[in-house]
mmCIF file of C-alpha atoms and ligand atoms in Angstrom:
data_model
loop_
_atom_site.group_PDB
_atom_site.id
_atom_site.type_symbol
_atom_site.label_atom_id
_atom_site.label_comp_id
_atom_site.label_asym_id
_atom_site.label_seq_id
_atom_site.Cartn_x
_atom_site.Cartn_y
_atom_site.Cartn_z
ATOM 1 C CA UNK W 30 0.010 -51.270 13.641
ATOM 2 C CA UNK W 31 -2.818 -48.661 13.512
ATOM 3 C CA UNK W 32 -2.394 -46.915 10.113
ATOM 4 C CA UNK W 33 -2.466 -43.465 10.123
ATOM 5 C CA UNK W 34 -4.871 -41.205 8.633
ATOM 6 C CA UNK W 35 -2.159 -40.079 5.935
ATOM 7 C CA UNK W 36 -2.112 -43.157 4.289
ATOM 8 C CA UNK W 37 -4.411 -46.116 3.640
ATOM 9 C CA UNK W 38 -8.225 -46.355 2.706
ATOM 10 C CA UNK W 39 -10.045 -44.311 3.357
ATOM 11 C CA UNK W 40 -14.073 -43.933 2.530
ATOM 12 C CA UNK W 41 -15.288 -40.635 2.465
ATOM 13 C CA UNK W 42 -12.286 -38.072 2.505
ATOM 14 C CA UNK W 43 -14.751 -34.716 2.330
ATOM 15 C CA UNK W 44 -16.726 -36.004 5.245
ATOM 16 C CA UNK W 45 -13.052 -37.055 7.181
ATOM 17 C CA UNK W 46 -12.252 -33.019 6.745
ATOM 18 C CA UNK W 47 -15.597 -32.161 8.066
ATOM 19 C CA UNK W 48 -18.216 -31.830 5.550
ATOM 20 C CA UNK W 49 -21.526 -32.413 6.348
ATOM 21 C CA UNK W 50 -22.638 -36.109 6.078
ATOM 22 C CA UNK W 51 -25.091 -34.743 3.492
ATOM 23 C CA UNK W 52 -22.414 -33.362 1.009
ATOM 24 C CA UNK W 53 -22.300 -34.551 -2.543
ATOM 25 C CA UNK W 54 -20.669 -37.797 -3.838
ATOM 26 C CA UNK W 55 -17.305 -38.246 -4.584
ATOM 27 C CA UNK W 56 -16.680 -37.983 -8.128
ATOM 28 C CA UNK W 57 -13.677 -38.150 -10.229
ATOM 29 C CA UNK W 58 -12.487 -39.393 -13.974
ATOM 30 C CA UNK W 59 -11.905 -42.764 -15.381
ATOM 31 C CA UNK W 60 -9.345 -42.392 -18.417
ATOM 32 C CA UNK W 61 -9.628 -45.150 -21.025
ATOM 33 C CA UNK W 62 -6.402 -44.791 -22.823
ATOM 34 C CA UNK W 63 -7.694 -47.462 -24.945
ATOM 35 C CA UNK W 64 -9.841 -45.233 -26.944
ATOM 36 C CA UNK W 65 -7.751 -42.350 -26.947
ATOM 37 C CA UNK W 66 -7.419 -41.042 -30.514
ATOM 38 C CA UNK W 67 -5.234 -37.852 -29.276
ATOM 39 C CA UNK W 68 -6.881 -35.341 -30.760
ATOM 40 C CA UNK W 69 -5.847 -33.117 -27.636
ATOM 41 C CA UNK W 70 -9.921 -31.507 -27.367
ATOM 42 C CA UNK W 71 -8.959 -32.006 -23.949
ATOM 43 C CA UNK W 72 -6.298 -30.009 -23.427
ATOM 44 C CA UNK W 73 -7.604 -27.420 -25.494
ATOM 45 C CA UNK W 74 -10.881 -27.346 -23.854
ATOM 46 C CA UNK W 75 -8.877 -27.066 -20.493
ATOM 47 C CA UNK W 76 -7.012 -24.362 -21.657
ATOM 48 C CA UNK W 77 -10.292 -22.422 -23.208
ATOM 49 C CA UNK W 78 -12.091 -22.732 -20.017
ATOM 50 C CA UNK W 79 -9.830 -22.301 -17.192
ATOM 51 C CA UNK W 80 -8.154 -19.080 -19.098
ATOM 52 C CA UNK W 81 -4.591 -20.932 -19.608
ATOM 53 C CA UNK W 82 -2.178 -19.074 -21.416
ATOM 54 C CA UNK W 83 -0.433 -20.754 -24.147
ATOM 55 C CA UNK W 84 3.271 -21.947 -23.004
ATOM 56 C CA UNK W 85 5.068 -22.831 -25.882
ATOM 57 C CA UNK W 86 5.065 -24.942 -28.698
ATOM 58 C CA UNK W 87 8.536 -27.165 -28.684
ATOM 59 C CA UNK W 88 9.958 -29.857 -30.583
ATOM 60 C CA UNK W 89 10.549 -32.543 -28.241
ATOM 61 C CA UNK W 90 12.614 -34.867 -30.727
ATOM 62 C CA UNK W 91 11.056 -38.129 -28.941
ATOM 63 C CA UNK W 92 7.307 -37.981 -30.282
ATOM 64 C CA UNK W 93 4.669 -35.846 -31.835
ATOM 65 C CA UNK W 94 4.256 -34.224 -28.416
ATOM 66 C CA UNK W 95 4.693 -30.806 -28.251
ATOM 67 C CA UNK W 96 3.026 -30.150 -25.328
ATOM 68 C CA UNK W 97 5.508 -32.383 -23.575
ATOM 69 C CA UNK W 98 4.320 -32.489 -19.739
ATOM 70 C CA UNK W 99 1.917 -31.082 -17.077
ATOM 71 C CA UNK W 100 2.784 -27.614 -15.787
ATOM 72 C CA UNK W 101 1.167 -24.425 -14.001
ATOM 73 C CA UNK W 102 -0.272 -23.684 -17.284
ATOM 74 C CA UNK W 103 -1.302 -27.449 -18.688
ATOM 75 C CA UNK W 104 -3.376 -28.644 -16.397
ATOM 76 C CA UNK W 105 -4.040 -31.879 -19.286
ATOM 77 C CA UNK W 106 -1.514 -33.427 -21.223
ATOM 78 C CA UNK W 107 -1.913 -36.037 -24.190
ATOM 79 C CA UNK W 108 0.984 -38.416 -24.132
ATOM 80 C CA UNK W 109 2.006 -39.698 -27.830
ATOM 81 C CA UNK W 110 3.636 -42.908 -27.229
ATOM 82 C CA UNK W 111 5.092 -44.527 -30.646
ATOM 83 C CA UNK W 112 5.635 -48.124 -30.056
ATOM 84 C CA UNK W 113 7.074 -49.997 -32.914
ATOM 85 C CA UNK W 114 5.832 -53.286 -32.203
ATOM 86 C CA UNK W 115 3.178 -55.625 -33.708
ATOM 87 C CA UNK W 116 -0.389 -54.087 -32.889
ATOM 88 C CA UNK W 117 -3.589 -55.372 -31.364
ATOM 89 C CA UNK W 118 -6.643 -54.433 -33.494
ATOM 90 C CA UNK W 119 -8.581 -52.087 -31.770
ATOM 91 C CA UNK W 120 -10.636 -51.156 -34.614
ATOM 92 C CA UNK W 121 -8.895 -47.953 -34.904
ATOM 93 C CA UNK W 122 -8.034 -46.343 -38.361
ATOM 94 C CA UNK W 123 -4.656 -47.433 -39.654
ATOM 95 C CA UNK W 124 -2.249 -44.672 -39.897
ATOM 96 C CA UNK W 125 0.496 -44.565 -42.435
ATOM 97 C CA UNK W 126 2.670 -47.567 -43.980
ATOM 98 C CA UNK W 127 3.296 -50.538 -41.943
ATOM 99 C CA UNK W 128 0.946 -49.361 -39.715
ATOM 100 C CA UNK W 129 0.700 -52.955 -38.255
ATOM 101 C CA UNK W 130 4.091 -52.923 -36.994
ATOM 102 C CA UNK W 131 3.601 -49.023 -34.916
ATOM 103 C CA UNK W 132 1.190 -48.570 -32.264
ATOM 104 C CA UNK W 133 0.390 -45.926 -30.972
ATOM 105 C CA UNK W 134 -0.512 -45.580 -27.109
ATOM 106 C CA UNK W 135 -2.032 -41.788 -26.186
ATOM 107 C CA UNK W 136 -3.369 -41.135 -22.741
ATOM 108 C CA UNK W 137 -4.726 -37.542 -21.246
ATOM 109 C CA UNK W 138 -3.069 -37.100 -18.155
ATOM 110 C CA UNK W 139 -4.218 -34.803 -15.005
ATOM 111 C CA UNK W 140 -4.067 -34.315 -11.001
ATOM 112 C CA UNK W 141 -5.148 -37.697 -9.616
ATOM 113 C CA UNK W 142 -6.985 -35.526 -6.487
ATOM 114 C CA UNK W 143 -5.371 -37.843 -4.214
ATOM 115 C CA UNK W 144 -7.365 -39.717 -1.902
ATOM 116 C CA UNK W 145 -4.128 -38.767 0.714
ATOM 117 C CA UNK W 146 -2.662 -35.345 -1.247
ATOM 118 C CA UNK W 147 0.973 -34.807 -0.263
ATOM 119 C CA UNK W 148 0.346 -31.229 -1.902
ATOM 120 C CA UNK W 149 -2.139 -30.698 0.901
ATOM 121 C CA UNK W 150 -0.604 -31.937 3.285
ATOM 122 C CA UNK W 151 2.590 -29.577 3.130
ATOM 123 C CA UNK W 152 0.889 -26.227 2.573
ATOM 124 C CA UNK W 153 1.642 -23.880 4.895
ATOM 125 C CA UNK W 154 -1.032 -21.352 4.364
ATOM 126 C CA UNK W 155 -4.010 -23.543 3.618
ATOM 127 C CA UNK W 156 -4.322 -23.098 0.093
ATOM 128 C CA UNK W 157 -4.965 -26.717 -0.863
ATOM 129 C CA UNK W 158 -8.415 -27.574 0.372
ATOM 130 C CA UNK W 159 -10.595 -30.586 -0.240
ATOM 131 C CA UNK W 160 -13.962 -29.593 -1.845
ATOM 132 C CA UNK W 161 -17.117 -31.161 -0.625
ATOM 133 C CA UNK W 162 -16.594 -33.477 -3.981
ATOM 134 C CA UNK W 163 -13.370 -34.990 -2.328
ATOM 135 C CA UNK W 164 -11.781 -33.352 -5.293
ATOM 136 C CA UNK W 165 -8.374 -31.321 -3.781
ATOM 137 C CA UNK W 166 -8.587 -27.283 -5.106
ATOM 138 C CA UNK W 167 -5.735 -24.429 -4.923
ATOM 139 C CA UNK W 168 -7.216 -21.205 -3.537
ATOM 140 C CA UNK W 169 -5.252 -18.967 -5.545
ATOM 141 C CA UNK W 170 -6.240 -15.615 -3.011
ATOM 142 C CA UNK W 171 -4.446 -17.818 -0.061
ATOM 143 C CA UNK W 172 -1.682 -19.333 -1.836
ATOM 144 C CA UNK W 173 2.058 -17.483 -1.151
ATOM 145 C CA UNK W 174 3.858 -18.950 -3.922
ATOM 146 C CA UNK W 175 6.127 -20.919 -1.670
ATOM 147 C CA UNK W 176 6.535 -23.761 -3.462
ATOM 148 C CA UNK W 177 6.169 -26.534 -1.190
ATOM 149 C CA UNK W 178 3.880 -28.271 -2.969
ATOM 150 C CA UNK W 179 5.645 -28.821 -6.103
ATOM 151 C CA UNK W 180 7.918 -32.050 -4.622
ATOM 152 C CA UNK W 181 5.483 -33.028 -2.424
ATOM 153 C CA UNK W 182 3.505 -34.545 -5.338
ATOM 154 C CA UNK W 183 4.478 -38.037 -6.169
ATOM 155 C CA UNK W 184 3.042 -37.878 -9.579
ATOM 156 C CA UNK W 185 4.895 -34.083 -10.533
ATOM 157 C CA UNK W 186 1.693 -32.889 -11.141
ATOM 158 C CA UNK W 187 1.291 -29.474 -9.253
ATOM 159 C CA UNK W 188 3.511 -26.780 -10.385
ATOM 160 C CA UNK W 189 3.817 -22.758 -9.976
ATOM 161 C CA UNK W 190 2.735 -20.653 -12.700
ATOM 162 C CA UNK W 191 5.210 -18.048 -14.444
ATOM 163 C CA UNK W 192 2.446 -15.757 -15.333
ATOM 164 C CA UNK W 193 0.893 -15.311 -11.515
ATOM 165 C CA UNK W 194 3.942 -16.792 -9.098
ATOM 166 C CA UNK W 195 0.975 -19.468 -7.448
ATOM 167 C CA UNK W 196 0.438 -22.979 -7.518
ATOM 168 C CA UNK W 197 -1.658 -24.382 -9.968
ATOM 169 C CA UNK W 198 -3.372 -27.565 -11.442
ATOM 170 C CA UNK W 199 -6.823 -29.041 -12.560
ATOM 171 C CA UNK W 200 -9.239 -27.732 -10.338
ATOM 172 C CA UNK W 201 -12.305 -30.697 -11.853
ATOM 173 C CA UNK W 202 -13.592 -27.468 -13.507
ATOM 174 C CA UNK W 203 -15.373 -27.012 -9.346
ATOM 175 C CA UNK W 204 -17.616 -23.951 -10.651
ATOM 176 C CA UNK W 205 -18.732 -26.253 -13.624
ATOM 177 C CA UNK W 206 -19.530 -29.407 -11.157
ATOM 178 C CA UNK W 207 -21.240 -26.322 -8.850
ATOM 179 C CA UNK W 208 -23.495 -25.694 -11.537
ATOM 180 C CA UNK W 209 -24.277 -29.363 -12.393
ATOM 181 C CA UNK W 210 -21.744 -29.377 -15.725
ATOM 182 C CA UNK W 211 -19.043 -31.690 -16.128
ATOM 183 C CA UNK W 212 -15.701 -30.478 -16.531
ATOM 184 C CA UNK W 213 -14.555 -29.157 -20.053
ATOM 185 C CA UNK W 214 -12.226 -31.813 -20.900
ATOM 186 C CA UNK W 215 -14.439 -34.722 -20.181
ATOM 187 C CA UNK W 216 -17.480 -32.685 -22.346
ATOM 188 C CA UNK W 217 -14.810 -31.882 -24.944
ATOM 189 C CA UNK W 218 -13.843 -35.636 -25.564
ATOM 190 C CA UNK W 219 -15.347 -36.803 -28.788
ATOM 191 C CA UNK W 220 -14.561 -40.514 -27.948
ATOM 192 C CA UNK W 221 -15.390 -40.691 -23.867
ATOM 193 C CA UNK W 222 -12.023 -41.326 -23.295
ATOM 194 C CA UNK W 223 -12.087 -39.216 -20.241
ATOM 195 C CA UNK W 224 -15.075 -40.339 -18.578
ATOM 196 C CA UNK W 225 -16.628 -38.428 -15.695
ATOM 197 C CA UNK W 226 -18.825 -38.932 -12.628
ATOM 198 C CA UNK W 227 -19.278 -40.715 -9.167
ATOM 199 C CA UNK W 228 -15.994 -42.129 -7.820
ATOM 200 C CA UNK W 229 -17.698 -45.421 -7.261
ATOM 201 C CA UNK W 230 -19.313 -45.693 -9.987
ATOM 202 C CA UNK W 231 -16.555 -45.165 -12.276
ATOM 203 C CA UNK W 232 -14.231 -48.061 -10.729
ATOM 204 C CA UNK W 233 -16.953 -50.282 -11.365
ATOM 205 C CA UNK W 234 -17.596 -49.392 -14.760
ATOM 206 C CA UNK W 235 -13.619 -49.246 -15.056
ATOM 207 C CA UNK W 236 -13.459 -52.810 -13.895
ATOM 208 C CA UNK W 237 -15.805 -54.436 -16.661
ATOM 209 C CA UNK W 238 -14.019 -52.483 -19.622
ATOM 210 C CA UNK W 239 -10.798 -54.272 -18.908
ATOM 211 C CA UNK W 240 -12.713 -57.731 -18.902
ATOM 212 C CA UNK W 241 -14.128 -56.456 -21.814
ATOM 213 C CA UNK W 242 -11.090 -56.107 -23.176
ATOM 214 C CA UNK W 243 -9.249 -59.087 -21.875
ATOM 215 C CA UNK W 244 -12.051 -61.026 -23.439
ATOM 216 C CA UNK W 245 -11.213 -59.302 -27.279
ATOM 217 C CA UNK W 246 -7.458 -60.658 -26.681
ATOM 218 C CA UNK W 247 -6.082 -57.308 -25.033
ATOM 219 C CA UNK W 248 -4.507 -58.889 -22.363
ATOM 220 C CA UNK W 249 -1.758 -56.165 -21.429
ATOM 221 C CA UNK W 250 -4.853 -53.528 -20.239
ATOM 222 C CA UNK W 251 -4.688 -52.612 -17.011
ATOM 223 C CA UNK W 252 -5.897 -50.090 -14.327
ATOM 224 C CA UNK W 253 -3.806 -47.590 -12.562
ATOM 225 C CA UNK W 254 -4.966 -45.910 -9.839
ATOM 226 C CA UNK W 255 -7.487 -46.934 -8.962
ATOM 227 C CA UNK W 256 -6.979 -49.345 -5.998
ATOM 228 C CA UNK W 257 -7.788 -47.809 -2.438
ATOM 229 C CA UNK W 258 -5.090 -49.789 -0.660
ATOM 230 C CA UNK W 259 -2.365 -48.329 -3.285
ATOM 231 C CA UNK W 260 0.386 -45.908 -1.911
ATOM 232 C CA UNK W 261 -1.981 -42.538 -2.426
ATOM 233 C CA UNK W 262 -5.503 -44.564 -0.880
ATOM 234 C CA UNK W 263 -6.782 -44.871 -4.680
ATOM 235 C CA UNK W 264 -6.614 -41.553 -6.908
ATOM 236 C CA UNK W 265 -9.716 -39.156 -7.850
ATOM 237 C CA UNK W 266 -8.415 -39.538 -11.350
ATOM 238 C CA UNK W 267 -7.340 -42.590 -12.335
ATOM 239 C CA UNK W 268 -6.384 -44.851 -16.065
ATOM 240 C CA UNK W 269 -7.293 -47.750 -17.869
ATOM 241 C CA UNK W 270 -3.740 -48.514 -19.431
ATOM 242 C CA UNK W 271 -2.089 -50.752 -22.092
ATOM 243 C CA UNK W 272 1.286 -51.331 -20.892
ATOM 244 C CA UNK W 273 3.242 -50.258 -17.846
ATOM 245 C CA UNK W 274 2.870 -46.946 -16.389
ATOM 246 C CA UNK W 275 6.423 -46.067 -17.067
ATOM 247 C CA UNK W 276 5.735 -45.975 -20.755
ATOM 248 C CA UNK W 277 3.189 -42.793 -20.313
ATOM 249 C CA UNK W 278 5.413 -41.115 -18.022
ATOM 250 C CA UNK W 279 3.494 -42.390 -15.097
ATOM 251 C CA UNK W 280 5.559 -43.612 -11.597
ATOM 252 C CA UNK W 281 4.885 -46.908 -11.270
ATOM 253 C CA UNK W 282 4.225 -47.247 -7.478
ATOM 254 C CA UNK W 283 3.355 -43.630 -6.214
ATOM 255 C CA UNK W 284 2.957 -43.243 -2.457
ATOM 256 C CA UNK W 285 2.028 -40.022 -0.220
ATOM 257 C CA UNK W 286 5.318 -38.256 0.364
ATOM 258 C CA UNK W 287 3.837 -37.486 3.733
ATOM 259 C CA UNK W 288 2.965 -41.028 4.480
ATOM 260 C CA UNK W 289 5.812 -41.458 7.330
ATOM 261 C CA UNK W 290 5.581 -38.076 9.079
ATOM 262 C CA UNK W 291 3.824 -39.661 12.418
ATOM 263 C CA UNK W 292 6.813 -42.078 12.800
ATOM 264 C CA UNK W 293 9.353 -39.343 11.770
ATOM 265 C CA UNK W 294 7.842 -37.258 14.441
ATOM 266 C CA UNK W 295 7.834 -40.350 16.718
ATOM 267 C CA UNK W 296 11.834 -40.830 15.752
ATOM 268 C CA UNK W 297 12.429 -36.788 16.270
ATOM 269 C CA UNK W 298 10.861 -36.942 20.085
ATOM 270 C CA UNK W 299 12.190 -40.372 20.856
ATOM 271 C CA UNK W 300 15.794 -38.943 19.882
ATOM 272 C CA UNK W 301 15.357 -35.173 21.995
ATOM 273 C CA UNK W 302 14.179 -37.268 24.645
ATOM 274 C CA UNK W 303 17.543 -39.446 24.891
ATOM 275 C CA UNK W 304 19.390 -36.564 24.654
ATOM 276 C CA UNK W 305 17.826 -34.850 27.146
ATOM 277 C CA UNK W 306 18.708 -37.997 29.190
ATOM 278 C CA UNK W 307 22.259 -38.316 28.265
ATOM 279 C CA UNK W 308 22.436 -34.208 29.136
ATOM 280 C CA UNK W 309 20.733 -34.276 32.477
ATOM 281 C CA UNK W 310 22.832 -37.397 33.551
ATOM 282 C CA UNK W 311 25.963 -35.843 32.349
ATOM 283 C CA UNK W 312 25.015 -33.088 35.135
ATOM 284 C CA UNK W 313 23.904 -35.163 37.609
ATOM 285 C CA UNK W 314 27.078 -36.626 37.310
ATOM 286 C CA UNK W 315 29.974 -34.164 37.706
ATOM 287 C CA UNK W 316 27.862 -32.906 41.092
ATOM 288 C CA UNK W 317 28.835 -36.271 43.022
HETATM 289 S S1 SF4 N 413 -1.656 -35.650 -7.979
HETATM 290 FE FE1 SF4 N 413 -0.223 -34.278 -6.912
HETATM 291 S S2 SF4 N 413 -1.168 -32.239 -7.148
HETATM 292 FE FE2 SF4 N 413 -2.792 -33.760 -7.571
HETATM 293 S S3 SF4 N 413 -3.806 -34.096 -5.563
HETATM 294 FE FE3 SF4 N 413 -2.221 -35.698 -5.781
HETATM 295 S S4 SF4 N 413 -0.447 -34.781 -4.705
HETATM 296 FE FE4 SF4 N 413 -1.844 -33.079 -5.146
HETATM 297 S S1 SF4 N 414 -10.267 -35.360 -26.058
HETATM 298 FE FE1 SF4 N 414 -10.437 -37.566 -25.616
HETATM 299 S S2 SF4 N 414 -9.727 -38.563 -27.494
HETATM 300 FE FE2 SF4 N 414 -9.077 -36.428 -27.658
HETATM 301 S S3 SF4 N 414 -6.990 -36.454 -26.818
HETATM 302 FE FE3 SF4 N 414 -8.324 -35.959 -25.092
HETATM 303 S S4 SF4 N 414 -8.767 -37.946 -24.156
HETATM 304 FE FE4 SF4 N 414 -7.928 -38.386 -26.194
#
């Protein structure tokens, strides 16, 4: 069967909304959790540039994580994942006593700008668009509040924001890119764990660091997201990992909520049609 444009592979998703063939590249980020160091410049940098008011500072009782999840005011959020198991060296400073028994696994987490975005794909009023940079943006002068969006992501990314009653989420700093600057967090990242630039590019580069790594004995790295035939057609934003996605909070095997409209549609007529049937029969005959 034909798939349909709501799922699959897809090349060039700015040009398949219209965008002249001459619009820029694709870009995205590649996240190396691997060098992580969780110093959160990211989120702060996020927060400093987008004008994100602070919302809250909790004790989660699970980890050093206070920031504890992506919202409508967090548009990045470091995961602290304390693992007490025996570690790989990395080369990373040891932290505390029997360090070599507790790993530590951080990873800066964000809108994957969905090659297929389910948030897009619900919104009534238009709000979501797709930038030329195949990156997916909230208009916040066209969005009504409505909510729609918030469990159409697979990820439970997009959320509404207290302060202004609109959707909201990582935008890939667009008046940055506009002006040739890469988004704060990426700039902010003292290690180049978050790691910025053409979409193409980055998969490639993301596919030698895990040989790299493989190669040093790091056999449990791994990339997630960034496969075009996976269930969103390959994220915008996607992760070099070290152990399942579950552990960072991540779904293991998103897919476009939207991904079985056409056949639900297809279901929906096929069934008003048989009624229609069984009614007009019905008619037809009592008049004999
Ligand atoms: S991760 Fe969620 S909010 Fe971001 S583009 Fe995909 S569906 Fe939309
Ligand atoms: S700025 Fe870089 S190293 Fe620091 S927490 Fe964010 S991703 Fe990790």
């Amino acid at each position: 069967m034909a798939r349909n444009r709501l799922s699959g592979p897809l090349a060039d998703p700015a040009g398949e909304v219209g965008y002249p063939a001459d619009h820029p590249e694709r870009v995205g980020f590649f996240t190396d959790t691997s060098i992580c160091i969780g110093c959160k410049a990211c989120e702060v940098a996020c927060k400093e540039w987008n004008l994100l008011p602070e919302d809250g500072l909790d004790f989660t009782g699970m980890s050093y994580d206070n920031t504890e999840d992506l919202s409508g005011t967090t548009w990045r959020h470091v995961a602290f994942v304390e693992q007490e198991r025996p570690t790989v060296d990395l080369g990373m400073p040891a932290m505390g006593r029997d360090s070599d028994q507790v790993r530590w696994l951080m990873s800066s987490d964000v809108c994957k700008h969905c090659t297929h975005a389910a948030c897009l794909d619900v919104c009534p009023t238009g709000a979501l668009i797709r930038t030329e940079y195949g990156t997916v943006l909230v208009q916040d002068e066209v969005c009504n509040g409505c909510g729609y969006c918030v469990p159409a992501c697979p990820y439970g990314v997009i959320d509404i924001r207290p302060d202004t009653g609109g959707a909201a989420k990582c935008t890939l700093c667009q008046e940055r890119l506009g002006a040739g600057s890469m988004p704060a967090c990426a700039t902010a990242c003292p290690t180049e764990s978050i790691q910025y630039g053409p979409l193409d590019e980055l998969r490639a580069r993301a596919e030698r660091r895990v040989s790299e790594l493989h190669e040093q004995g790091v056999t449990s790295a791994r990339l997630y997201g960034h496969d075009p035939d996976d269930g969103v057609g390959g994220a915008g934003a996607f992760f070099l990992l070290l152990d399942e996605p579950e552990v960072y909070g991540l779904p293991p095997d998103p897919v476009v909520t939207t991904r079985d409209l056409p056949s639900m549609w297809w279901h929906a007529a096929g069934a008003a049609l048989t009624a229609a049937a069984m009614i007009a029969g019905s008619f037809l005959g009592r008049k004999r």
